[in-house]
N, CA and C of each residue as an Amber inpcrd file, in Angstrom:
protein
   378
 -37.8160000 -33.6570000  52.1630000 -38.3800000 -34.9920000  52.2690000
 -37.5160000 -35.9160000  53.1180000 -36.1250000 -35.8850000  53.0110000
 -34.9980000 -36.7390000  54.2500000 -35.3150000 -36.0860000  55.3320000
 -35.6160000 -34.8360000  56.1010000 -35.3270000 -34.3250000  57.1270000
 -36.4340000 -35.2290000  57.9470000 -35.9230000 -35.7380000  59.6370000
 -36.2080000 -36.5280000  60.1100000 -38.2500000 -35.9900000  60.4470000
 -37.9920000 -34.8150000  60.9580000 -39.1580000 -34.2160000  61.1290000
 -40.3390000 -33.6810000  59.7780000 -39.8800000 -33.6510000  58.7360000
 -40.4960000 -33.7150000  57.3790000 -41.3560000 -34.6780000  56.5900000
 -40.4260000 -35.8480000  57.2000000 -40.3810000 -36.9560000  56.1240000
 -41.8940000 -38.0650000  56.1470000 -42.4680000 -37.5140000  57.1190000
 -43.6250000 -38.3200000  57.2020000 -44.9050000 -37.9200000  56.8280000
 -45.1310000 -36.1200000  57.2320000 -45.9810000 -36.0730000  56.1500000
 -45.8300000 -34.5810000  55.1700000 -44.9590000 -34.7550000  54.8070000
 -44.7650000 -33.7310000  53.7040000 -44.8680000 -34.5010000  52.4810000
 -45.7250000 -33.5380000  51.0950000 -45.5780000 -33.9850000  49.8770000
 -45.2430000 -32.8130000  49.3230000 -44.8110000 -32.8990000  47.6710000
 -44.2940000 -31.8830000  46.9130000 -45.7850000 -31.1870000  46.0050000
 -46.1300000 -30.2240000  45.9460000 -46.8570000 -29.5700000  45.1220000
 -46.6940000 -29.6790000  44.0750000 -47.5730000 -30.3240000  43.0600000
 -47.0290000 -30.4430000  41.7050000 -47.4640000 -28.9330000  40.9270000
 -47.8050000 -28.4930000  41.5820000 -48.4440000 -27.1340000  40.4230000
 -47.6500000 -26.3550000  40.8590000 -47.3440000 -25.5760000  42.4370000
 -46.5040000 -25.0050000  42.5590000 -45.6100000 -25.0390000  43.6400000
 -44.1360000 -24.9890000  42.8840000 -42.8870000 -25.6900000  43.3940000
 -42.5850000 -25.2000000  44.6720000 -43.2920000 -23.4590000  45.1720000
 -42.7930000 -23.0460000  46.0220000 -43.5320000 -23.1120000  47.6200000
 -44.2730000 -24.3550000  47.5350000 -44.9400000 -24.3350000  48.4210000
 -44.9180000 -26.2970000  48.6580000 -45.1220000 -26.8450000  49.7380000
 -45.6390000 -28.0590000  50.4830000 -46.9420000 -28.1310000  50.9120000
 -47.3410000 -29.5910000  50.3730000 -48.5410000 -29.9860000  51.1740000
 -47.9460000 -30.7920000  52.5620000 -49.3980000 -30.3570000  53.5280000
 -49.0130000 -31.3070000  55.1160000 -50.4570000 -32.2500000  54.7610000
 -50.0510000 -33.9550000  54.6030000 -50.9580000 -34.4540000  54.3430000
 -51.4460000 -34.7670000  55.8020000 -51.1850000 -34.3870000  56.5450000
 -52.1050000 -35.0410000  57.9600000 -53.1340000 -33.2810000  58.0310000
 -52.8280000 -32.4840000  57.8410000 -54.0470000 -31.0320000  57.9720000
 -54.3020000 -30.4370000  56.7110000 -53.3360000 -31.2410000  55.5350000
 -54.0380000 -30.6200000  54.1560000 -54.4030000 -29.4410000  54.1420000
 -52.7460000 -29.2010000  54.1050000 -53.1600000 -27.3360000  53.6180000
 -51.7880000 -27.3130000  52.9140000 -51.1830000 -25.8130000  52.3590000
 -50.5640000 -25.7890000  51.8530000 -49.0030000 -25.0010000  53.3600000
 -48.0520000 -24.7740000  52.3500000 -46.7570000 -24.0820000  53.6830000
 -46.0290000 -23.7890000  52.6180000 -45.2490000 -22.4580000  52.8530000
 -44.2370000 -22.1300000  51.9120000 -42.8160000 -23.3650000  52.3840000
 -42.4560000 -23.5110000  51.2130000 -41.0980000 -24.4860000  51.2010000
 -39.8460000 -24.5880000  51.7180000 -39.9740000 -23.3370000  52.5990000
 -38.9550000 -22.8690000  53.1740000 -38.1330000 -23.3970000  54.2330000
 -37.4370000 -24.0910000  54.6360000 -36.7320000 -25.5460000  55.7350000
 -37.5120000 -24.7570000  56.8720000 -36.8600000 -23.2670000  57.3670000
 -37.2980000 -22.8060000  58.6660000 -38.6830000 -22.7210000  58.5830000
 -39.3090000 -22.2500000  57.5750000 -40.8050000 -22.5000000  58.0970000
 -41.3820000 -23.5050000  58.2320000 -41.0630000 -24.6980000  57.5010000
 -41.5720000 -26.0120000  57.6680000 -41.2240000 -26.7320000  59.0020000
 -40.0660000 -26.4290000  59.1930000 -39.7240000 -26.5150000  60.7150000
 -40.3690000 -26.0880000  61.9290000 -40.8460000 -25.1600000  61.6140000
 -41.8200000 -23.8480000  62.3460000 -43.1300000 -24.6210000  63.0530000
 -44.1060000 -25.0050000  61.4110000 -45.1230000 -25.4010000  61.2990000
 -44.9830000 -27.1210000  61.6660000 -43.9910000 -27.7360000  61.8440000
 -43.8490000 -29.0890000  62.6480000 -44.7160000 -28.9110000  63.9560000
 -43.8580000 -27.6730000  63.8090000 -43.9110000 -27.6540000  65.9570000
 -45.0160000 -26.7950000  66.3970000 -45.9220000 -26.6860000  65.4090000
 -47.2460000 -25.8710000  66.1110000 -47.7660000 -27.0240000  66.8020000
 -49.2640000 -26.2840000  67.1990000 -50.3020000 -27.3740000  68.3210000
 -50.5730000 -27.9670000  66.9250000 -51.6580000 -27.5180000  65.9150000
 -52.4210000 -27.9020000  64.7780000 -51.8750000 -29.3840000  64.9570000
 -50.7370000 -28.5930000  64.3420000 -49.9150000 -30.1960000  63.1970000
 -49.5030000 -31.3780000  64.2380000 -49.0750000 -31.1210000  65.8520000
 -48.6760000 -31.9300000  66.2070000 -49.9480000 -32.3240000  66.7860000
 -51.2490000 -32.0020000  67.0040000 -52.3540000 -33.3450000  67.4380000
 -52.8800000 -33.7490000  65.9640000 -52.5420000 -33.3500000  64.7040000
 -52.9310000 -33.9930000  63.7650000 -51.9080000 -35.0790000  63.8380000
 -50.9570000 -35.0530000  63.6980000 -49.7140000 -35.6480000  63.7010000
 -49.7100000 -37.0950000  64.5800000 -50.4210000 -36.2880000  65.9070000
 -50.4450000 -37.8460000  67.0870000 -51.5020000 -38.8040000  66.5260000
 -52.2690000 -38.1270000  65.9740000 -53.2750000 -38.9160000  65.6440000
 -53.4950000 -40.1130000  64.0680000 -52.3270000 -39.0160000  63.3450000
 -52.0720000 -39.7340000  61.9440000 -51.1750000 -40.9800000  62.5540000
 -49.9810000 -40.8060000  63.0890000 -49.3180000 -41.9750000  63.2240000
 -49.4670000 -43.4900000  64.1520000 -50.8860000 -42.9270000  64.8730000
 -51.3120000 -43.8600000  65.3980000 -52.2520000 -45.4170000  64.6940000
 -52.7730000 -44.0890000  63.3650000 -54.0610000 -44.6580000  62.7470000
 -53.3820000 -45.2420000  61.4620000 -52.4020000 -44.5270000  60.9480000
 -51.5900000 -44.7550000  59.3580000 -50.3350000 -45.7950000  59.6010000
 -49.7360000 -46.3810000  60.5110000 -48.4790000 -47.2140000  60.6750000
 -49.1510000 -48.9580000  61.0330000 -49.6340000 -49.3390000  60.2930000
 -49.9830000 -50.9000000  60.6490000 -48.8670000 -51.8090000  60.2700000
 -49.0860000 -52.9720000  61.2190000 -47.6280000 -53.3680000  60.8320000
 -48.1120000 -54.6070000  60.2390000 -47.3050000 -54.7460000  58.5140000
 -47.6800000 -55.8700000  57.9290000 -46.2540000 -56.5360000  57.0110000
 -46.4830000 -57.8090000  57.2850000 -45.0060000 -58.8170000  57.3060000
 -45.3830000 -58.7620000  55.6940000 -44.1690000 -58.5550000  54.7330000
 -44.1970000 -58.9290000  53.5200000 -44.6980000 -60.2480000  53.2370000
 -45.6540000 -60.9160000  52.2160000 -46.0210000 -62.0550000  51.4780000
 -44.7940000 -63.0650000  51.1860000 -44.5200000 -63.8520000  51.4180000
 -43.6890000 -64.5940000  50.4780000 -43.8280000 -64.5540000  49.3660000
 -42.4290000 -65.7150000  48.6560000 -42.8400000 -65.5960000  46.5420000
 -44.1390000 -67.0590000  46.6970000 -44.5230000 -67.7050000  47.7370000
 -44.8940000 -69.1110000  47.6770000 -46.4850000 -68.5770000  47.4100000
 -46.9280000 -67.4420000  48.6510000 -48.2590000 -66.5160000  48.6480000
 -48.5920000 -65.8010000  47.6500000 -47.3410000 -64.5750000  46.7260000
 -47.5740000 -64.4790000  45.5370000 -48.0330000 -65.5430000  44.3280000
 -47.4040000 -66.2550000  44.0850000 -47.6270000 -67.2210000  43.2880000
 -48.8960000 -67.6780000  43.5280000 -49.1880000 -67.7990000  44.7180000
 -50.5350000 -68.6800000  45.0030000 -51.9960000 -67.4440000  44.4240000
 -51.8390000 -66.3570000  44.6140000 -52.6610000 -65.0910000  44.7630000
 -52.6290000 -64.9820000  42.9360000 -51.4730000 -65.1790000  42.4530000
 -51.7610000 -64.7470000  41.1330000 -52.2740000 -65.7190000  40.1370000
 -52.0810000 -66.8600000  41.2340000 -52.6910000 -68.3890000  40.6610000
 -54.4690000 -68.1360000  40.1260000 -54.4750000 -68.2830000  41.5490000
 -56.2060000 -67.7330000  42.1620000 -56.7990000 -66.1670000  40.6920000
 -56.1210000 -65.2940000  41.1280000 -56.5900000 -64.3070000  40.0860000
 -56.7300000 -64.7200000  38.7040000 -55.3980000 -65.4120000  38.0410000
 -55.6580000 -65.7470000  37.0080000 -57.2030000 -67.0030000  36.2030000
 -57.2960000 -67.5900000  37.2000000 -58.3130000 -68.7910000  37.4670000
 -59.5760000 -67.9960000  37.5500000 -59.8040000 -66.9800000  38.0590000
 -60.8100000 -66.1210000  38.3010000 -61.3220000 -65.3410000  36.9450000
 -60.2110000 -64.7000000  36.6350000 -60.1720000 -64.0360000  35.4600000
 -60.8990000 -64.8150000  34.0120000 -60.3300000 -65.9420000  33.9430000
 -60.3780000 -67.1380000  32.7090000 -61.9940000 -67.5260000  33.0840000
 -62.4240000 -67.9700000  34.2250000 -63.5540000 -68.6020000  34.3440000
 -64.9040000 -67.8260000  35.2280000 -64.6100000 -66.3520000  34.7890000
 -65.4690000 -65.1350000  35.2530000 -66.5060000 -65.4050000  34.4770000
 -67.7490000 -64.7120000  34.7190000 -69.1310000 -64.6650000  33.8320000
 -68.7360000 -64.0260000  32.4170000 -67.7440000 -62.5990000  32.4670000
 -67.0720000 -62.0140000  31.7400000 -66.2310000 -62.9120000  30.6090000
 -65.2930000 -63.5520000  30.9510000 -65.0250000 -64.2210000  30.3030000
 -66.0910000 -65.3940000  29.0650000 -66.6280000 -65.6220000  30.0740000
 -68.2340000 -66.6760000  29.3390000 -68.7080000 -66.0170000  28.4420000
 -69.2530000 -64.7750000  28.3660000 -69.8340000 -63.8410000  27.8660000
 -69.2470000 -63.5820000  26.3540000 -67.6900000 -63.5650000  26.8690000
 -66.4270000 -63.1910000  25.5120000 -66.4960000 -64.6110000  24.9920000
 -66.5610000 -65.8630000  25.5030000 -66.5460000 -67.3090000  24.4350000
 -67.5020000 -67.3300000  23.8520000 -68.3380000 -67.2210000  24.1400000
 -70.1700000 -67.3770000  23.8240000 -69.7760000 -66.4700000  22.4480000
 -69.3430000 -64.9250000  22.8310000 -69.9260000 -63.8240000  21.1320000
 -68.6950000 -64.5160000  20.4270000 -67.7570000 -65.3690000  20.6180000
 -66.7820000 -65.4800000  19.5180000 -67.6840000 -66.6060000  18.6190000
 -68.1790000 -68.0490000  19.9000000 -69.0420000 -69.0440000  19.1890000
 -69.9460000 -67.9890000  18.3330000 -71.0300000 -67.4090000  18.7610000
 -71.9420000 -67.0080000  18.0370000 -71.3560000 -66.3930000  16.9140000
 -70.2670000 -65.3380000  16.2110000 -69.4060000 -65.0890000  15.1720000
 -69.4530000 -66.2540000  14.5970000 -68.4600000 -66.9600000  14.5190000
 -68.1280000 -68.1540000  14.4370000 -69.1410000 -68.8430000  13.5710000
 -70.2170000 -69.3240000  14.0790000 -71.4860000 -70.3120000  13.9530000
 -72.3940000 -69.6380000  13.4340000 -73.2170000 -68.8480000  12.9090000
 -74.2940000 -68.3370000  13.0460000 -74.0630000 -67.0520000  11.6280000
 -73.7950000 -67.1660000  10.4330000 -73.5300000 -66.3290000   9.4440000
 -74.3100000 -65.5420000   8.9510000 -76.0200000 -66.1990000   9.3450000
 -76.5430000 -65.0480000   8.6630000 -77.2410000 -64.4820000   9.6050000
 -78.1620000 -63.4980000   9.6140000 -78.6130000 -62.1890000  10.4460000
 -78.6910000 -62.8010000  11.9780000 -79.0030000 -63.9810000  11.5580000
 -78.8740000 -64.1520000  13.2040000 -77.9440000 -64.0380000  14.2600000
 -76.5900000 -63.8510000  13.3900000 -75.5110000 -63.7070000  14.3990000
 -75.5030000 -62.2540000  14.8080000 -75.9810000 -61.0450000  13.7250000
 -76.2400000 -60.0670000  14.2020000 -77.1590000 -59.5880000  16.2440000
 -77.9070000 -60.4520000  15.6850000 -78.7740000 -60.5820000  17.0360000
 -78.5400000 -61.2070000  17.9110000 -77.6000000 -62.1810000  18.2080000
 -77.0870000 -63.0940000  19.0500000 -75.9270000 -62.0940000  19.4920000
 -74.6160000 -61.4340000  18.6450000 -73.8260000 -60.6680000  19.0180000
 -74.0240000 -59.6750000  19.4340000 -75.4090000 -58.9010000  18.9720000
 -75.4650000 -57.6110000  19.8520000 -75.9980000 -57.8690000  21.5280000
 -77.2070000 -59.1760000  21.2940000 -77.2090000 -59.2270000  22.7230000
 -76.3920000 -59.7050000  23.6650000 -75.0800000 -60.5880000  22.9990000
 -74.2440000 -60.4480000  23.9130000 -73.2730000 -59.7540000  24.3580000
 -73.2690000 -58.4300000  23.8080000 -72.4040000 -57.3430000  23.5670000
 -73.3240000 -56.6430000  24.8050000 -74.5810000 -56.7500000  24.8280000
 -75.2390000 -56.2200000  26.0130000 -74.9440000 -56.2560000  27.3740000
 -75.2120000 -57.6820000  27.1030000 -75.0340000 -58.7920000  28.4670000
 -73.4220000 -58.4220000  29.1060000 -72.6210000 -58.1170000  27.9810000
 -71.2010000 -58.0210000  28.5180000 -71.6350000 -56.7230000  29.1440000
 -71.6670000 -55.6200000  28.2730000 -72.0330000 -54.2400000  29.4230000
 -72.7080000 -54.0740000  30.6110000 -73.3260000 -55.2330000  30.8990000
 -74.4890000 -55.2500000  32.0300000 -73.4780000 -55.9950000  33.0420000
 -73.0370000 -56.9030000  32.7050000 -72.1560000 -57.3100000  33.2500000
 -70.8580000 -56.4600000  34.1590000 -70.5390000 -55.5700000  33.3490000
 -69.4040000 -54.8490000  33.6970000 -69.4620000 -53.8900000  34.4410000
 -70.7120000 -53.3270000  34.0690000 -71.6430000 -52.4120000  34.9760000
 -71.4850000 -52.9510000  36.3570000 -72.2840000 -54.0610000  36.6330000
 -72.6210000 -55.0520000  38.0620000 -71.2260000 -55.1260000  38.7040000
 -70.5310000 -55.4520000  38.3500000 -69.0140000 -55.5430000  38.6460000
 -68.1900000 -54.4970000  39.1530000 -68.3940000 -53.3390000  38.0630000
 -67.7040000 -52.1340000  38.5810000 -68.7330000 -51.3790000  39.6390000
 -70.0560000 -51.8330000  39.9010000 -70.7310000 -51.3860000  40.7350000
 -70.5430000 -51.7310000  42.4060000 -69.8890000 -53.0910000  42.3400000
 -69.7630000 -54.0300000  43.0510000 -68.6270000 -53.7950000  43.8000000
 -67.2040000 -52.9220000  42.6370000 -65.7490000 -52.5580000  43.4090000
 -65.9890000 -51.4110000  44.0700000 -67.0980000 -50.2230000  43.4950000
 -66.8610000 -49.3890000  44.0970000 -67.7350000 -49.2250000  45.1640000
């Protein structure tokens, strides 16, 4: 993983120790320095290679703490005053207020509404 020619796209096999992945042609290579050395210097790896480091190296200036702060500001504000959130005040009121069967029916449909919700959302990230 230090060696200058290694270090960019070699990973370790977690299943088995005696072999490397090349994440730019995703395959496997025995672990061996000279063969990995070997397989640097084929054609394969080096037009995968020209082509990974062209597309994978963007250059981006660390955030300040002023931008953090501001980003986790924003998230947190988001978080608190989401539909999600609404959804969670609303079934605590309805608990809360509402003792007899009717809170049954008020809490399950908002137990709904939350799943429908979460659904839309996680539909939305991916």
């Amino acid at each position: 993983k230090t060696h200058p020619k290694l270090k960019d796209w070699i990973q370790e096999k977690l299943m088995n120790k005696t072999q490397a992945y090349c994440t730019y042609y995703k395959c496997n290579i025995q672990c061996k320095l000279n063969d990995l050395l070997s397989y640097a210097e084929t054609k394969k790896h080096k037009s995968n290679c020209g082509s990974h480091m062209q597309t994978n190296k963007l250059p981006f200036k660390s955030s300040s703490f002023k931008t953090q702060e501001q980003e986790a500001t924003l998230a947190l504000y988001i978080s608190q005053h989401s539909a999600i959130a609404l959804i969670d005040h609303f079934s605590i009121l309805c608990k809360n207020k509402f003792n007899d069967g009717e809170a049954d029916i008020h809490s399950q449909s908002s137990r709904q509404h939350h799943r429908n919700e979460a659904r839309l959302i996680q539909s939305r990230l991916s």
